[in-house]
Rosetta silent file (secondary structure, phi, psi, omega in degrees, C-alpha in Angstrom):
SEQUENCE: MSNEDFARNPNTPPEALAMLSTSPSAAVRRLVALNPSTPVPALRFLAADEDRAVREAAAGNPRTPDDAFAEVPPAPASLTLNPEIVPASFIPASEVRQSPSLWQRLLALLGRR
SCORE:     score description
SCORE:     0.000 S_00000001
   1 L     0.000  132.263   96.407  109.013   99.095  118.943 S_00000001
   2 L    34.334  108.280  174.938  105.787  100.451  118.416 S_00000001
   3 H   -62.941  -23.128  168.535  102.688   98.190  115.593 S_00000001
   4 H   -30.101  -76.246  127.976  103.663  101.184  113.812 S_00000001
   5 H    19.114  -88.596  178.772  107.338  100.477  114.161 S_00000001
   6 H   -26.625  -85.249 -147.384  106.349   96.574  113.210 S_00000001
   7 H   -34.611  -37.014 -159.542  103.947   97.704  110.499 S_00000001
   8 H   -88.747  -29.492 -179.045  106.793   99.677  108.532 S_00000001
   9 L   -87.915  164.831 -154.565  109.548   97.532  108.796 S_00000001
  10 L  -102.534   -7.234  163.631  110.119   95.137  105.626 S_00000001
  11 L   -85.549   -5.870  159.526  112.331   92.708  108.458 S_00000001
  12 L   -58.798  147.541 -176.201  108.540   91.931  109.832 S_00000001
  13 L   -90.601   82.397 -111.581  107.562   88.707  109.449 S_00000001
  14 L   -51.901  -36.208  170.677  104.599   88.490  106.697 S_00000001
  15 H   -32.265  -63.090 -155.446  102.605   86.215  109.788 S_00000001
  16 H   -48.382  -54.021 -158.164  103.185   89.456  111.948 S_00000001
  17 H   -76.002  -29.563 -161.639  102.091   91.734  109.023 S_00000001
  18 H   -84.592  -89.009 -168.130   98.931   89.676  107.917 S_00000001
  19 L   -29.323  -10.755 -160.695   97.448   90.178  112.090 S_00000001
  20 L   -94.789  -16.401 -167.429   98.935   93.899  112.041 S_00000001
  21 L   -74.590   11.050 -153.659   96.422   93.794  108.771 S_00000001
  22 L  -168.556   20.070 -177.549   93.416   93.366  111.351 S_00000001
  23 L   -76.428   92.788  148.441   95.106   96.222  113.456 S_00000001
  24 L   -28.807  -40.720 -150.877   91.604   99.145  114.579 S_00000001
  25 L   -95.407   70.196  160.250   94.118  101.711  113.918 S_00000001
  26 L    20.053  -56.666 -176.858   94.048  102.803  110.446 S_00000001
  27 H   -55.736  -47.943 -176.414   97.338  104.413  110.769 S_00000001
  28 H   -95.568   -5.340 -168.500   98.870  100.959  110.933 S_00000001
  29 H  -103.914  -21.691  157.545   96.812   99.013  108.736 S_00000001
  30 H   -78.250  -40.048 -175.049   97.949  101.992  106.022 S_00000001
  31 H   -65.983  -21.744  163.827  101.627  101.042  107.134 S_00000001
  32 H   -18.541  -75.911 -166.614  100.601   97.625  106.172 S_00000001
  33 H   -77.699  -27.131 -141.167   99.904   98.083  102.810 S_00000001
  34 L  -122.247   74.700  169.323  102.337  100.311  102.239 S_00000001
  35 L   176.255   64.268  129.795  105.303   97.548  103.244 S_00000001
  36 L    51.782  -67.842 -175.486  106.996   95.364  100.493 S_00000001
  37 L   -58.483   -6.981 -147.281  106.834   92.435  103.031 S_00000001
  38 L  -100.811  133.115 -174.182  103.271   92.109  103.490 S_00000001
  39 L   -55.504  160.699 -165.566  101.899   88.926  102.062 S_00000001
  40 H   -83.534  -27.061  163.014   99.387   89.025   99.055 S_00000001
  41 H   -56.341  -59.338 -115.571   96.248   87.916  101.142 S_00000001
  42 H   -79.874  -26.551 -141.418   96.808   90.026  104.062 S_00000001
  43 H   -91.017  -59.784  155.579   97.174   92.797  100.956 S_00000001
  44 H   -96.778   38.710 -161.993   93.898   91.692   99.142 S_00000001
  45 H  -106.494  -38.741  167.379   92.370   91.590  102.490 S_00000001
  46 H   -80.242  -45.721  165.385   93.388   95.642  102.665 S_00000001
  47 L   -41.219  -21.462  164.315   92.162   96.705   99.221 S_00000001
  48 L   -85.135   14.054 -173.170   88.890   96.246  100.726 S_00000001
  49 L   -84.621  172.020  177.640   89.081   98.274  103.805 S_00000001
  50 L   -69.889 -175.868 -168.865   87.097  100.809  105.103 S_00000001
  51 L    75.550   91.604 -153.090   89.628  103.063  105.011 S_00000001
  52 H   -69.030  -20.655 -135.750   90.350  105.112  101.812 S_00000001
  53 H  -109.798  -37.956 -164.947   93.933  105.978  102.643 S_00000001
  54 H   -72.967  -23.788 -172.115   94.661  102.353  103.879 S_00000001
  55 H   -50.720  -74.049 -155.199   92.652  101.487  100.186 S_00000001
  56 H   -69.013  -51.820  175.584   95.261  103.802   98.402 S_00000001
  57 H   -61.876  -28.796  157.702   98.420  102.510  100.113 S_00000001
  58 H   -55.912  -17.388  171.265   97.219   99.275   98.879 S_00000001
  59 H  -106.055  -22.280  179.456   97.334  100.053   95.416 S_00000001
  60 H   -97.481   -3.701  143.850  100.176  101.453   95.495 S_00000001
  61 L   -34.149   98.881  168.123  102.045   98.220   96.614 S_00000001
  62 L  -108.605   42.207  158.339  103.283   96.850   94.245 S_00000001
  63 L   -60.429  -43.970  163.604  102.995   93.103   95.243 S_00000001
  64 L   -26.961  124.973  129.588   98.482   93.881   94.936 S_00000001
  65 L   -72.263  159.230 -173.917   97.531   92.244   92.776 S_00000001
  66 L   -58.096  -24.747 -147.224   95.613   93.891   89.877 S_00000001
  67 L   -81.845   -5.784 -127.633   92.464   91.854   90.405 S_00000001
  68 L   -88.923  -46.171  166.498   92.727   92.640   94.434 S_00000001
  69 L  -120.441   70.118  137.043   89.886   95.688   93.205 S_00000001
  70 L   -50.253  -69.507 -144.424   87.962   93.429   91.195 S_00000001
  71 L  -104.251  117.696 -145.029   86.596   92.315   93.711 S_00000001
  72 L   -50.175   72.285   21.469   83.372   93.720   95.422 S_00000001
  73 L   139.961  128.803  176.508   84.324   94.694   98.970 S_00000001
  74 L   -58.957 -176.983 -172.670   80.891   92.953  101.250 S_00000001
  75 L  -130.605  174.523 -159.647   78.905   95.446  101.535 S_00000001
  76 L   -70.857 -168.097 -171.457   77.572   96.874  104.909 S_00000001
  77 L   -75.002  153.968  176.105   74.621   95.432  106.971 S_00000001
  78 E  -121.141  145.082  161.759   71.652   96.174  105.322 S_00000001
  79 E  -102.121 -178.549  162.033   68.006   95.529  106.049 S_00000001
  80 L   -44.819  -60.947  160.636   65.348   93.730  104.300 S_00000001
  81 L  -129.540 -166.399 -112.221   62.984   95.783  104.209 S_00000001
  82 L  -106.471   64.275 -114.002   62.659   98.888  103.397 S_00000001
  83 L   -69.327   18.335  135.990   63.071  100.959  107.333 S_00000001
  84 L   -34.533  -57.090 -175.040   61.193  104.063  105.404 S_00000001
  85 L  -109.991  -25.073 -156.315   58.331  102.533  105.587 S_00000001
  86 L  -132.058  116.228  154.305   58.563   99.896  108.067 S_00000001
  87 L   -29.580  149.764  147.268   60.376  101.188  111.762 S_00000001
  88 H   -48.156  -43.093  172.023   63.310   99.542  112.782 S_00000001
  89 H   -50.740  -17.687  179.678   61.434   98.480  115.931 S_00000001
  90 H  -109.509   16.570  171.137   59.102   96.071  113.546 S_00000001
  91 L   -81.411   88.698  143.419   62.163   94.468  111.678 S_00000001
  92 L    23.109  108.219 -178.222   63.157   90.891  112.708 S_00000001
  93 L   -81.106   24.503  171.479   66.550   90.571  113.947 S_00000001
  94 L   -96.539   -5.377 -169.504   66.311   87.117  111.326 S_00000001
  95 L  -120.900   32.756  178.574   65.591   89.907  108.723 S_00000001
  96 E  -143.314  153.919 -170.156   68.533   91.913  109.107 S_00000001
  97 E  -112.233  105.356  155.559   72.087   90.652  107.329 S_00000001
  98 L   -89.763  145.582 -169.393   75.430   91.141  108.824 S_00000001
  99 L   -87.941 -178.381 -149.118   78.619   91.515  106.984 S_00000001
 100 L   -86.780  153.705  172.950   81.692   89.197  108.188 S_00000001
 101 L   -95.948  174.709 -164.859   83.949   91.247  110.293 S_00000001
 102 H   -42.953  -48.821 -152.806   87.933   92.615  109.139 S_00000001
 103 H   -80.653  -36.213  174.766   89.310   89.071  111.142 S_00000001
 104 H   -70.115  -41.835  171.126   86.505   86.634  109.150 S_00000001
 105 H  -145.053   57.155  111.029   88.017   87.797  105.976 S_00000001
 106 H   -12.360 -111.486  170.739   90.904   87.484  106.993 S_00000001
 107 H   -25.475  -67.361 -134.770   90.689   84.063  107.313 S_00000001
 108 L   -74.673  -18.698 -170.336   88.446   83.557  104.800 S_00000001
 109 L   -77.837  -50.751 -163.796   91.278   85.516  102.076 S_00000001
 110 L   -75.861   15.883  176.858   93.813   83.089  104.059 S_00000001
 111 L    83.772   -1.346 -172.806   91.864   79.936  103.241 S_00000001
 112 L   -89.455    6.805 -151.651   90.790   79.150  107.114 S_00000001
 113 L   -78.102    0.000    0.000   87.634   79.889  107.406 S_00000001
């Protein structure tokens, strides 16, 4: 079976669906978001996915809590100095913020951070 098969199968264990919610494939994440057996923490995670189709699939899943979309997803890495004024080569690395990875966000949602 492929990851797509596991992602769409309602008999796939919730733990496996949670793992598949971090797949690099947007198609797999979308199928996980549509799956009625996907656990709520994974649906919250998918509701903030970078891919619009994945977010829409999570919105269509009746198990996704209404407040899952009220949360603002982490902002992309941004510079604390204006790059139009100060060239990027002059910005110290300590002043560049990094967004948490998908895996870190999932662990935080599951309370395992």
